[in-house]
Short mmCIF file of C-alpha atoms in Angstrom, two decimals:
data_model
loop_
_atom_site.label_atom_id
_atom_site.label_comp_id
_atom_site.label_asym_id
_atom_site.label_seq_id
_atom_site.Cartn_x
_atom_site.Cartn_y
_atom_site.Cartn_z
CA UNK A 1 -10.33 0.16 48.43
CA UNK A 2 -13.50 -0.59 46.31
CA UNK A 3 -12.48 -1.34 42.81
CA UNK A 4 -15.02 -0.45 40.15
CA UNK A 5 -13.02 -1.35 37.31
CA UNK A 6 -14.50 -5.15 37.38
CA UNK A 7 -17.77 -4.52 39.22
CA UNK A 8 -21.24 -5.50 37.80
CA UNK A 9 -23.88 -3.10 38.25
CA UNK A 10 -27.29 -4.45 39.14
CA UNK A 11 -29.57 -2.09 37.09
CA UNK A 12 -33.14 -3.21 37.51
CA UNK A 13 -32.81 -6.69 37.90
CA UNK A 14 -29.90 -6.76 35.14
CA UNK A 15 -27.35 -9.23 36.03
CA UNK A 16 -24.83 -9.62 33.32
CA UNK A 17 -22.55 -6.81 31.65
CA UNK A 18 -24.69 -7.24 28.23
CA UNK A 19 -28.19 -6.82 30.56
CA UNK A 20 -26.66 -3.84 32.47
CA UNK A 21 -25.71 -1.77 28.72
CA UNK A 22 -29.04 -2.55 27.99
CA UNK A 23 -30.60 -0.53 30.76
CA UNK A 24 -28.19 1.89 30.58
CA UNK A 25 -28.41 2.54 27.13
CA UNK A 26 -32.48 2.67 27.24
CA UNK A 27 -32.35 5.49 30.08
CA UNK A 28 -30.39 7.46 27.82
CA UNK A 29 -32.79 6.85 25.07
CA UNK A 30 -30.39 4.75 23.08
CA UNK A 31 -31.16 0.70 22.61
CA UNK A 32 -29.26 -1.60 21.22
CA UNK A 33 -29.32 -3.94 18.79
CA UNK A 34 -27.56 -7.07 16.98
CA UNK A 35 -26.12 -10.29 18.57
CA UNK A 36 -23.34 -8.52 20.02
CA UNK A 37 -25.65 -6.22 22.01
CA UNK A 38 -23.80 -3.03 20.30
CA UNK A 39 -25.51 0.42 20.73
CA UNK A 40 -27.20 1.10 17.79
CA UNK A 41 -26.46 4.84 17.96
CA UNK A 42 -23.19 6.27 17.12
CA UNK A 43 -21.12 8.73 14.86
CA UNK A 44 -22.46 7.58 11.52
CA UNK A 45 -25.96 7.72 12.70
CA UNK A 46 -28.75 9.34 11.27
CA UNK A 47 -31.68 11.23 12.28
CA UNK A 48 -33.58 7.86 11.61
CA UNK A 49 -31.65 5.84 13.58
CA UNK A 50 -31.70 7.73 16.99
CA UNK A 51 -34.28 8.97 19.72
CA UNK A 52 -35.23 12.33 19.11
CA UNK A 53 -33.71 13.68 22.35
CA UNK A 54 -30.47 11.99 21.50
CA UNK A 55 -30.65 13.11 18.00
CA UNK A 56 -30.92 16.53 19.45
CA UNK A 57 -27.74 16.41 20.94
CA UNK A 58 -25.47 14.55 17.96
CA UNK A 59 -26.93 16.35 14.98
CA UNK A 60 -24.65 19.05 14.81
CA UNK A 61 -21.93 18.17 17.36
CA UNK A 62 -18.78 17.58 15.08
CA UNK A 63 -17.28 15.23 17.64
CA UNK A 64 -20.20 12.93 18.42
CA UNK A 65 -21.46 12.91 14.51
CA UNK A 66 -19.20 11.51 11.88
CA UNK A 67 -21.53 13.13 9.29
CA UNK A 68 -21.66 16.48 11.32
CA UNK A 69 -18.02 16.89 11.46
CA UNK A 70 -18.05 17.51 7.70
CA UNK A 71 -20.61 20.74 7.79
CA UNK A 72 -20.09 21.88 11.72
CA UNK A 73 -17.04 23.75 13.69
CA UNK A 74 -16.04 23.74 17.07
CA UNK A 75 -13.94 25.80 19.61
CA UNK A 76 -11.65 25.02 22.64
CA UNK A 77 -11.26 27.77 25.10
CA UNK A 78 -7.91 27.47 27.35
CA UNK A 79 -9.08 28.46 30.43
CA UNK A 80 -8.03 25.38 32.93
CA UNK A 81 -4.23 25.18 33.02
CA UNK A 82 -3.60 23.09 35.80
CA UNK A 83 -3.77 19.53 35.82
CA UNK A 84 -4.11 16.52 38.92
CA UNK A 85 -2.22 13.74 37.04
CA UNK A 86 1.00 13.43 35.32
CA UNK A 87 0.55 11.21 31.63
CA UNK A 88 3.92 10.01 30.09
CA UNK A 89 2.17 10.79 26.63
CA UNK A 90 1.49 14.55 27.51
CA UNK A 91 3.65 17.51 27.79
CA UNK A 92 1.86 21.12 27.87
CA UNK A 93 3.15 23.78 26.20
CA UNK A 94 2.57 27.35 25.98
CA UNK A 95 2.87 30.28 23.81
CA UNK A 96 3.08 27.57 21.12
CA UNK A 97 1.67 28.04 17.74
CA UNK A 98 3.41 25.55 15.57
CA UNK A 99 1.93 22.05 17.39
CA UNK A 100 -1.14 20.33 16.66
CA UNK A 101 -1.77 18.20 19.58
CA UNK A 102 -3.50 18.20 22.90
CA UNK A 103 -2.19 20.04 26.02
CA UNK A 104 -0.65 22.62 23.46
CA UNK A 105 -2.24 26.53 23.50
CA UNK A 106 -0.81 29.97 22.25
CA UNK A 107 -2.90 31.81 25.08
CA UNK A 108 -4.28 30.99 28.39
CA UNK A 109 -7.88 33.01 29.16
CA UNK A 110 -10.22 34.07 31.71
CA UNK A 111 -13.16 33.04 31.63
CA UNK A 112 -14.47 36.65 30.88
CA UNK A 113 -12.02 36.64 27.82
CA UNK A 114 -13.07 33.38 26.56
CA UNK A 115 -16.98 34.59 26.94
CA UNK A 116 -16.14 37.06 24.22
CA UNK A 117 -13.88 34.98 22.17
CA UNK A 118 -16.78 32.52 22.28
CA UNK A 119 -19.14 35.22 21.16
CA UNK A 120 -16.76 36.48 18.36
CA UNK A 121 -16.06 33.37 17.07
CA UNK A 122 -19.53 32.43 16.76
CA UNK A 123 -20.42 35.49 15.12
CA UNK A 124 -17.48 34.57 12.60
CA UNK A 125 -18.30 31.35 11.75
CA UNK A 126 -21.79 30.65 12.02
CA UNK A 127 -21.70 26.97 11.81
CA UNK A 128 -19.50 26.96 14.94
CA UNK A 129 -22.02 25.12 17.37
CA UNK A 130 -19.94 23.27 20.26
CA UNK A 131 -18.13 24.84 22.77
CA UNK A 132 -15.40 22.59 24.92
CA UNK A 133 -13.04 22.89 27.37
CA UNK A 134 -10.28 20.68 27.24
CA UNK A 135 -7.31 22.08 29.25
CA UNK A 136 -4.49 22.35 28.49
CA UNK A 137 -4.79 21.05 31.97
CA UNK A 138 -7.90 19.59 33.14
CA UNK A 139 -10.72 21.20 33.30
CA UNK A 140 -12.01 19.59 36.86
CA UNK A 141 -8.56 20.72 37.81
CA UNK A 142 -10.00 24.03 37.62
CA UNK A 143 -13.70 23.85 38.28
CA UNK A 144 -14.05 27.71 39.31
CA UNK A 145 -12.30 28.57 35.81
CA UNK A 146 -13.95 26.02 33.86
CA UNK A 147 -18.03 26.60 35.57
CA UNK A 148 -17.81 30.12 35.33
CA UNK A 149 -16.86 30.05 31.66
CA UNK A 150 -19.75 28.01 31.37
CA UNK A 151 -22.14 30.34 32.79
CA UNK A 152 -21.50 33.31 31.30
CA UNK A 153 -21.53 31.47 27.52
CA UNK A 154 -25.06 29.77 28.62
CA UNK A 155 -26.33 33.33 29.43
CA UNK A 156 -24.67 35.40 26.42
CA UNK A 157 -24.89 32.16 23.72
CA UNK A 158 -27.55 29.42 24.70
CA UNK A 159 -27.80 27.96 21.24
CA UNK A 160 -23.88 26.69 21.60
CA UNK A 161 -23.35 23.04 22.81
CA UNK A 162 -21.07 22.75 26.05
CA UNK A 163 -18.58 19.97 26.35
CA UNK A 164 -15.63 19.35 28.43
CA UNK A 165 -12.96 16.56 28.34
CA UNK A 166 -11.22 15.17 31.97
CA UNK A 167 -9.09 12.60 33.02
CA UNK A 168 -11.76 11.94 35.12
CA UNK A 169 -9.96 11.71 38.58
CA UNK A 170 -12.08 14.51 39.93
CA UNK A 171 -15.19 13.68 37.85
CA UNK A 172 -17.43 12.07 41.06
CA UNK A 173 -17.40 15.27 42.84
CA UNK A 174 -18.32 17.51 40.05
CA UNK A 175 -21.22 15.53 38.31
CA UNK A 176 -23.80 17.67 40.12
CA UNK A 177 -22.34 20.97 38.92
CA UNK A 178 -21.98 19.49 35.36
CA UNK A 179 -25.65 18.62 34.98
CA UNK A 180 -26.71 22.03 36.78
CA UNK A 181 -24.53 23.69 34.00
CA UNK A 182 -26.49 22.20 31.23
CA UNK A 183 -23.46 19.95 29.89
CA UNK A 184 -24.48 17.59 27.96
CA UNK A 185 -21.47 16.07 26.43
CA UNK A 186 -18.33 14.99 28.64
CA UNK A 187 -15.62 12.89 27.00
CA UNK A 188 -13.46 11.23 29.92
CA UNK A 189 -9.81 9.87 28.42
CA UNK A 190 -9.67 6.33 29.93
CA UNK A 191 -6.44 4.39 28.98
CA UNK A 192 -6.85 1.33 31.60
CA UNK A 193 -8.81 -0.21 33.94
CA UNK A 194 -6.14 -2.79 35.11
CA UNK A 195 -3.78 -0.58 37.94
CA UNK A 196 -0.75 -2.53 36.83
CA UNK A 197 -0.96 -1.18 33.26
CA UNK A 198 -1.95 2.29 34.66
CA UNK A 199 1.32 2.23 36.42
CA UNK A 200 3.09 2.03 33.04
CA UNK A 201 1.35 5.16 31.82
CA UNK A 202 0.36 7.51 34.62
CA UNK A 203 3.64 8.54 37.27
CA UNK A 204 1.51 10.38 39.65
CA UNK A 205 -1.58 11.76 40.59
CA UNK A 206 -2.25 14.34 42.82
CA UNK A 207 -5.22 13.46 45.10
CA UNK A 208 -6.69 14.86 48.58
CA UNK A 209 -3.45 17.29 48.77
CA UNK A 210 -0.98 14.99 48.17
CA UNK A 211 1.07 13.03 45.46
CA UNK A 212 0.26 9.34 45.12
CA UNK A 213 2.80 7.42 43.04
CA UNK A 214 2.51 4.11 40.87
CA UNK A 215 0.34 1.38 41.10
CA UNK A 216 -1.96 3.04 44.09
CA UNK A 217 -2.29 5.94 41.86
CA UNK A 218 -3.47 4.06 38.98
CA UNK A 219 -5.99 2.17 41.04
CA UNK A 220 -7.61 5.63 42.62
CA UNK A 221 -7.89 6.94 39.01
CA UNK A 222 -9.76 3.76 37.40
CA UNK A 223 -12.20 3.57 40.39
CA UNK A 224 -13.15 7.51 39.85
CA UNK A 225 -13.04 7.11 36.09
CA UNK A 226 -15.77 4.47 36.42
CA UNK A 227 -17.97 5.89 39.05
CA UNK A 228 -18.03 9.18 37.23
CA UNK A 229 -19.24 7.52 33.72
CA UNK A 230 -21.90 5.63 35.63
CA UNK A 231 -22.93 8.84 37.43
CA UNK A 232 -22.80 11.08 34.21
CA UNK A 233 -24.91 8.43 32.17
CA UNK A 234 -27.46 7.66 34.67
CA UNK A 235 -27.93 11.41 34.43
CA UNK A 236 -28.78 11.02 30.61
CA UNK A 237 -25.16 13.15 29.72
CA UNK A 238 -23.74 11.64 26.71
CA UNK A 239 -20.28 10.07 27.33
CA UNK A 240 -17.73 9.69 24.90
CA UNK A 241 -14.37 7.91 25.82
CA UNK A 242 -10.99 8.33 24.58
CA UNK A 243 -8.11 5.76 24.82
CA UNK A 244 -4.65 6.59 23.79
CA UNK A 245 -3.12 3.36 21.98
CA UNK A 246 0.25 2.57 23.04
CA UNK A 247 1.84 -0.50 21.55
CA UNK A 248 3.13 -2.87 23.75
CA UNK A 249 1.34 -1.26 26.90
CA UNK A 250 -1.99 -0.67 26.48
CA UNK A 251 -2.56 -2.00 22.84
CA UNK A 252 -4.18 -5.42 23.66
CA UNK A 253 -5.75 -3.95 26.86
CA UNK A 254 -7.67 -1.64 25.42
CA UNK A 255 -10.33 -4.16 24.17
CA UNK A 256 -10.94 -4.84 27.82
CA UNK A 257 -11.34 -1.02 28.41
CA UNK A 258 -13.69 -0.93 25.39
CA UNK A 259 -16.00 -3.64 27.16
CA UNK A 260 -15.64 -1.73 30.74
CA UNK A 261 -17.27 1.69 29.55
CA UNK A 262 -19.45 -0.28 27.23
CA UNK A 263 -21.19 -1.83 30.72
CA UNK A 264 -21.30 1.53 32.00
CA UNK A 265 -23.17 3.29 29.32
CA UNK A 266 -20.63 5.48 27.18
CA UNK A 267 -21.85 6.34 23.91
CA UNK A 268 -18.76 6.37 21.63
CA UNK A 269 -15.07 4.94 22.06
CA UNK A 270 -12.63 6.84 20.47
CA UNK A 271 -9.33 4.95 20.10
CA UNK A 272 -6.40 7.77 19.23
CA UNK A 273 -2.70 6.66 18.17
CA UNK A 274 -0.12 7.61 20.45
CA UNK A 275 1.68 11.14 19.69
CA UNK A 276 5.38 10.37 20.55
CA UNK A 277 8.08 12.39 18.89
CA UNK A 278 10.49 12.91 20.66
CA UNK A 279 11.02 16.74 19.88
CA UNK A 280 7.41 17.10 21.97
CA UNK A 281 9.16 16.27 24.86
CA UNK A 282 7.27 13.69 26.60
CA UNK A 283 8.45 10.90 28.35
CA UNK A 284 7.09 8.05 26.21
CA UNK A 285 8.72 10.46 23.01
CA UNK A 286 12.32 10.87 24.53
CA UNK A 287 12.12 6.87 26.00
CA UNK A 288 11.44 5.91 22.34
CA UNK A 289 8.04 4.30 22.64
CA UNK A 290 6.93 4.15 19.52
CA UNK A 291 2.86 4.91 18.15
CA UNK A 292 1.02 2.55 16.46
CA UNK A 293 0.85 2.32 12.18
CA UNK A 294 -1.86 3.06 10.42
CA UNK A 295 -3.26 -0.72 9.89
CA UNK A 296 -2.65 -1.39 13.74
CA UNK A 297 -4.87 1.33 14.75
CA UNK A 298 -7.14 0.37 12.14
CA UNK A 299 -6.93 -3.46 13.29
CA UNK A 300 -7.74 -2.29 16.93
CA UNK A 301 -10.74 -0.35 16.24
CA UNK A 302 -12.10 -2.96 13.83
CA UNK A 303 -12.24 -5.13 16.75
CA UNK A 304 -13.59 -2.80 19.31
CA UNK A 305 -16.28 -1.87 16.85
CA UNK A 306 -18.45 -5.18 16.96
CA UNK A 307 -18.85 -4.34 20.56
CA UNK A 308 -19.63 -0.65 20.38
CA UNK A 309 -19.48 2.51 18.31
CA UNK A 310 -16.29 3.61 17.36
CA UNK A 311 -15.15 7.44 16.91
CA UNK A 312 -12.48 7.29 13.73
CA UNK A 313 -12.24 11.20 12.98
CA UNK A 314 -10.94 12.58 15.82
CA UNK A 315 -8.28 15.22 15.08
CA UNK A 316 -6.51 15.02 18.61
CA UNK A 317 -7.07 18.81 18.69
CA UNK A 318 -5.19 21.46 20.57
CA UNK A 319 -6.73 22.73 23.83
CA UNK A 320 -7.35 26.39 21.66
CA UNK A 321 -8.64 24.65 18.51
CA UNK A 322 -11.04 26.73 16.42
CA UNK A 323 -12.90 25.83 12.91
CA UNK A 324 -14.10 22.64 11.34
CA UNK A 325 -12.14 19.72 12.62
CA UNK A 326 -9.13 19.46 10.79
CA UNK A 327 -8.42 22.99 10.19
CA UNK A 328 -7.50 25.40 13.42
CA UNK A 329 -8.35 29.24 12.82
CA UNK A 330 -7.17 30.27 16.17
CA UNK A 331 -4.56 32.47 14.84
CA UNK A 332 -7.43 34.85 13.70
CA UNK A 333 -8.66 35.18 17.16
CA UNK A 334 -5.96 36.30 19.54
CA UNK A 335 -6.92 37.98 22.60
CA UNK A 336 -5.87 41.52 21.48
CA UNK A 337 -7.77 40.97 18.78
CA UNK A 338 -11.24 39.88 20.32
CA UNK A 339 -10.65 42.77 22.80
CA UNK A 340 -10.64 45.31 20.55
CA UNK A 341 -13.65 44.05 18.25
CA UNK A 342 -17.46 44.94 18.49
CA UNK A 343 -19.20 42.03 19.18
CA UNK A 344 -23.00 41.36 17.94
CA UNK A 345 -24.62 37.79 18.62
CA UNK A 346 -26.98 37.35 16.10
CA UNK A 347 -28.59 34.32 16.72
CA UNK A 348 -31.31 34.48 13.96
CA UNK A 349 -28.79 35.01 11.04
CA UNK A 350 -26.40 32.02 13.09
CA UNK A 351 -29.73 29.88 12.91
CA UNK A 352 -30.45 31.00 8.87
CA UNK A 353 -26.77 29.89 8.12
CA UNK A 354 -27.26 26.63 9.64
CA UNK A 355 -30.54 25.97 7.96
CA UNK A 356 -28.54 26.36 4.70
CA UNK A 357 -26.12 23.86 6.14
CA UNK A 358 -28.40 21.46 6.91
CA UNK A 359 -29.84 21.42 3.09
CA UNK A 360 -26.48 21.04 1.70
CA UNK A 361 -26.19 17.79 4.38
CA UNK A 362 -29.10 16.22 3.11
CA UNK A 363 -28.17 16.71 -0.05
CA UNK A 364 -25.28 14.78 0.56
CA UNK A 365 -26.75 11.94 2.53
CA UNK A 366 -29.13 11.54 -0.78
CA UNK A 367 -26.72 11.24 -3.33
CA UNK A 368 -24.82 8.81 -1.15
CA UNK A 369 -27.92 6.61 -1.09
CA UNK A 370 -28.94 6.83 -4.15
CA UNK A 371 -25.47 5.57 -5.42
CA UNK A 372 -25.61 3.19 -2.82
CA UNK A 373 -28.51 1.49 -4.36
CA UNK A 374 -26.72 0.82 -7.70
CA UNK A 375 -24.30 -1.64 -5.59
CA UNK A 376 -26.89 -4.14 -4.80
CA UNK A 377 -26.25 -7.48 -6.30
CA UNK A 378 -22.57 -6.87 -7.44
CA UNK A 379 -21.07 -9.61 -5.42
CA UNK A 380 -17.61 -9.50 -4.39
CA UNK A 381 -17.96 -8.70 -0.86
CA UNK A 382 -14.92 -9.42 0.64
CA UNK A 383 -12.86 -6.78 -1.51
CA UNK A 384 -12.75 -3.54 0.09
CA UNK A 385 -10.22 -0.97 -0.37
CA UNK A 386 -9.12 2.27 0.82
CA UNK A 387 -9.17 5.81 -0.70
CA UNK A 388 -7.34 9.17 0.37
CA UNK A 389 -9.77 12.19 0.13
CA UNK A 390 -8.58 16.09 -0.23
CA UNK A 391 -11.16 18.07 1.18
CA UNK A 392 -11.93 21.29 2.99
CA UNK A 393 -15.28 20.11 4.33
CA UNK A 394 -18.95 20.12 3.45
CA UNK A 395 -18.57 16.18 2.38
CA UNK A 396 -17.07 17.78 -1.11
CA UNK A 397 -13.99 16.77 -2.86
CA UNK A 398 -12.60 20.36 -2.86
CA UNK A 399 -8.94 20.28 -1.79
CA UNK A 400 -5.86 20.97 -4.56
CA UNK A 401 -3.53 18.22 -3.59
CA UNK A 402 -0.61 20.45 -3.04
CA UNK A 403 -2.70 22.26 -0.55
CA UNK A 404 -3.89 19.45 1.73
CA UNK A 405 -2.65 19.53 5.20
CA UNK A 406 -4.58 16.01 5.78
CA UNK A 407 -6.44 13.25 3.72
CA UNK A 408 -9.65 11.90 4.89
CA UNK A 409 -9.53 7.87 4.38
CA UNK A 410 -12.54 5.77 3.38
CA UNK A 411 -13.08 2.12 2.93
CA UNK A 412 -14.58 0.89 0.02
CA UNK A 413 -16.84 -2.25 -0.24
CA UNK A 414 -20.09 -3.32 -1.56
CA UNK A 415 -21.98 -2.06 1.92
CA UNK A 416 -20.68 1.47 0.65
CA UNK A 417 -18.27 3.98 1.72
CA UNK A 418 -16.97 3.91 5.18
CA UNK A 419 -15.33 6.88 6.67
CA UNK A 420 -12.19 5.35 9.35
CA UNK A 421 -9.94 8.14 9.77
CA UNK A 422 -7.36 10.71 8.47
CA UNK A 423 -3.88 11.32 7.48
CA UNK A 424 -1.84 14.60 8.95
CA UNK A 425 0.43 15.06 6.13
CA UNK A 426 2.81 17.92 5.47
CA UNK A 427 2.14 20.80 3.03
CA UNK A 428 3.32 20.01 -0.60
CA UNK A 429 3.34 23.10 -2.49
CA UNK A 430 4.93 26.00 -0.49
CA UNK A 431 5.47 29.31 -2.24
CA UNK A 432 4.02 28.04 -5.21
CA UNK A 433 6.53 24.93 -5.76
CA UNK A 434 6.18 21.20 -5.11
CA UNK A 435 8.46 19.96 -2.13
CA UNK A 436 9.46 16.60 -3.23
CA UNK A 437 10.32 15.68 0.31
CA UNK A 438 7.23 16.41 1.69
CA UNK A 439 5.70 14.25 -1.52
CA UNK A 440 7.57 11.54 0.37
CA UNK A 441 6.27 11.50 3.39
CA UNK A 442 2.28 12.08 1.96
CA UNK A 443 3.00 8.82 -0.07
CA UNK A 444 3.92 7.20 3.24
CA UNK A 445 0.82 8.35 5.02
CA UNK A 446 -1.50 6.89 2.35
CA UNK A 447 0.35 3.73 1.22
CA UNK A 448 -2.20 1.72 2.26
CA UNK A 449 -4.47 3.46 0.04
CA UNK A 450 -5.66 2.58 -3.63
CA UNK A 451 -6.09 5.83 -5.12
CA UNK A 452 -6.08 9.43 -4.06
CA UNK A 453 -9.22 11.93 -4.81
CA UNK A 454 -8.30 15.58 -5.15
CA UNK A 455 -10.02 18.45 -7.05
CA UNK A 456 -6.70 19.39 -8.91
CA UNK A 457 -3.21 17.73 -9.12
CA UNK A 458 -0.03 18.76 -11.26
CA UNK A 459 1.99 16.42 -13.35
CA UNK A 460 4.82 15.29 -11.04
CA UNK A 461 3.27 14.80 -8.31
CA UNK A 462 0.62 12.49 -10.10
CA UNK A 463 3.11 10.59 -11.88
CA UNK A 464 4.90 9.96 -8.39
CA UNK A 465 1.48 8.46 -7.17
CA UNK A 466 1.11 6.31 -10.37
CA UNK A 467 4.88 4.78 -9.51
CA UNK A 468 3.88 4.07 -5.89
CA UNK A 469 0.89 2.32 -7.19
CA UNK A 470 -1.83 5.32 -5.80
CA UNK A 471 -4.40 6.09 -8.77
CA UNK A 472 -4.52 9.92 -8.65
CA UNK A 473 -8.38 10.88 -9.30
CA UNK A 474 -9.86 14.28 -10.18
CA UNK A 475 -12.55 13.84 -12.35
CA UNK A 476 -14.61 14.17 -9.18
CA UNK A 477 -13.68 17.77 -8.34
CA UNK A 478 -16.23 19.80 -6.10
CA UNK A 479 -18.40 16.58 -5.96
CA UNK A 480 -19.84 14.58 -2.97
CA UNK A 481 -17.09 12.58 -1.21
CA UNK A 482 -19.33 9.18 -0.68
CA UNK A 483 -20.96 9.54 -3.78
CA UNK A 484 -17.90 9.82 -5.94
CA UNK A 485 -16.32 6.88 -4.18
CA UNK A 486 -18.88 4.74 -4.38
CA UNK A 487 -18.86 5.06 -8.51
CA UNK A 488 -14.95 4.95 -8.32
CA UNK A 489 -15.63 1.44 -6.63
CA UNK A 490 -17.95 0.31 -9.04
CA UNK A 491 -15.52 0.77 -11.77
CA UNK A 492 -13.12 -0.86 -9.83
CA UNK A 493 -15.31 -4.08 -9.14
CA UNK A 494 -15.72 -4.18 -13.01
CA UNK A 495 -11.92 -4.19 -13.61
CA UNK A 496 -11.28 -6.92 -11.14
CA UNK A 497 -14.39 -8.97 -12.71
CA UNK A 498 -12.95 -8.52 -16.54
CA UNK A 499 -9.71 -9.40 -15.65
CA UNK A 500 -8.17 -5.93 -16.22
CA UNK A 501 -6.98 -5.75 -12.58
CA UNK A 502 -5.93 -8.19 -10.03
CA UNK A 503 -7.02 -7.01 -6.64
CA UNK A 504 -4.41 -7.07 -3.98
CA UNK A 505 -4.64 -5.44 -0.55
CA UNK A 506 -1.89 -2.84 0.03
CA UNK A 507 0.75 -2.32 2.37
CA UNK A 508 1.19 -0.39 6.12
CA UNK A 509 0.99 3.68 6.34
CA UNK A 510 2.88 5.92 8.32
CA UNK A 511 0.66 8.01 10.96
CA UNK A 512 1.99 11.77 10.91
CA UNK A 513 1.15 12.59 14.37
CA UNK A 514 1.27 16.24 15.76
CA UNK A 515 2.08 17.57 12.49
CA UNK A 516 2.75 21.62 12.05
CA UNK A 517 -0.21 23.61 11.81
CA UNK A 518 1.54 26.26 9.83
CA UNK A 519 3.27 25.80 6.76
#
């Protein structure tokens, strides 16, 4: 078997990995810059940073653009129940409304039901711009259902971007069909390029009508993943690579995965934390395999960011998620409700609404840039702090502390405000009363943050946050996040320079994964 995991491809005379990356990037219209050869386009890139054809693909895609995820929504349709591999971190659950993680759905749909659901959601949520098929199994283990769904949606809602997520085992044989249906975005979950490590993650694969185990299975899987990634990027299809960080198994190895997918033209790399709570029933959950801490995850992402662009705003969504990243409105669109609806798809109204979203988006960017200019010449380049933000979206501080199901995390420095992730939490306010047990978990989730920005906060949680060394900030209620964050950081530097406070790094934080999505 010819392994592609370490192969160096000769494209137009390129003889090494950096040259290959440049050639592939140029083919996709996205060059590289800087000594590291890092691709110059990614989740934080704006219109002036990207070739027009790439910008058109990512500008309103909430997964491929960190900026867009504050403003635009996505939905997944669960039409692909079968899977062709077994992962030790996965347990697919059906009829489950209370968990937020991949592989979980409340309803499985036919392509016809999915098509009508997409029209209903797009008519109700005009900022919904992306339709993805991500399971609950593997879309390419269910090719007929997957491509029939894409065919129906392309006919009735041509403005919606089409995406799929796959483990990559069956990818090479379906690349031509993916291109035929104008699926411009493909996510491949790649957790290893070393079959010995893969054998610890994947017990078996189902290939050529038989089940294959152990190292042989992992060798076949990684070969198909690498080949499929190359085939997609050669066709100009944007590829995001997802990797699950599993401490003690592939955490150090993911640096090699990062290099391998970069060399084959991947647009983004998304390193996600392992979800391993025992109640989820996965092999890793039941054998006690832990997930990473917040700072372990950030350190790995930071180390890989020097090589290529990292996605940090992933929510590890359910296979039937609907709405902005960080929210799930799937309960509003059950099959019974959808089938009873009279749906009229008003493309003109959707376009008008999205035009207003773009105006708001430009305001956010302008406010950030104006405030960022005031940091010039501040010094203290080595000082960095994290803040947590309660937000409902639109790039504003617009959520009550007690109503937040997650906090968005920003790193502040003299370079500005950089989004680095999110922290799921249990609701503090339930039934109008604060839950002290929930407050303890929230503090653990944002323990590495210097401050938490909220639209409003009560006296009791405010006092407990102060005791924990976290500054509760409500003065920027309903203002733009990044502009407000930079203002706060300037004041922080002033206090450090005057001796009012001594800058010190805070401790680590606990990642609350798979949090319940219902109160």
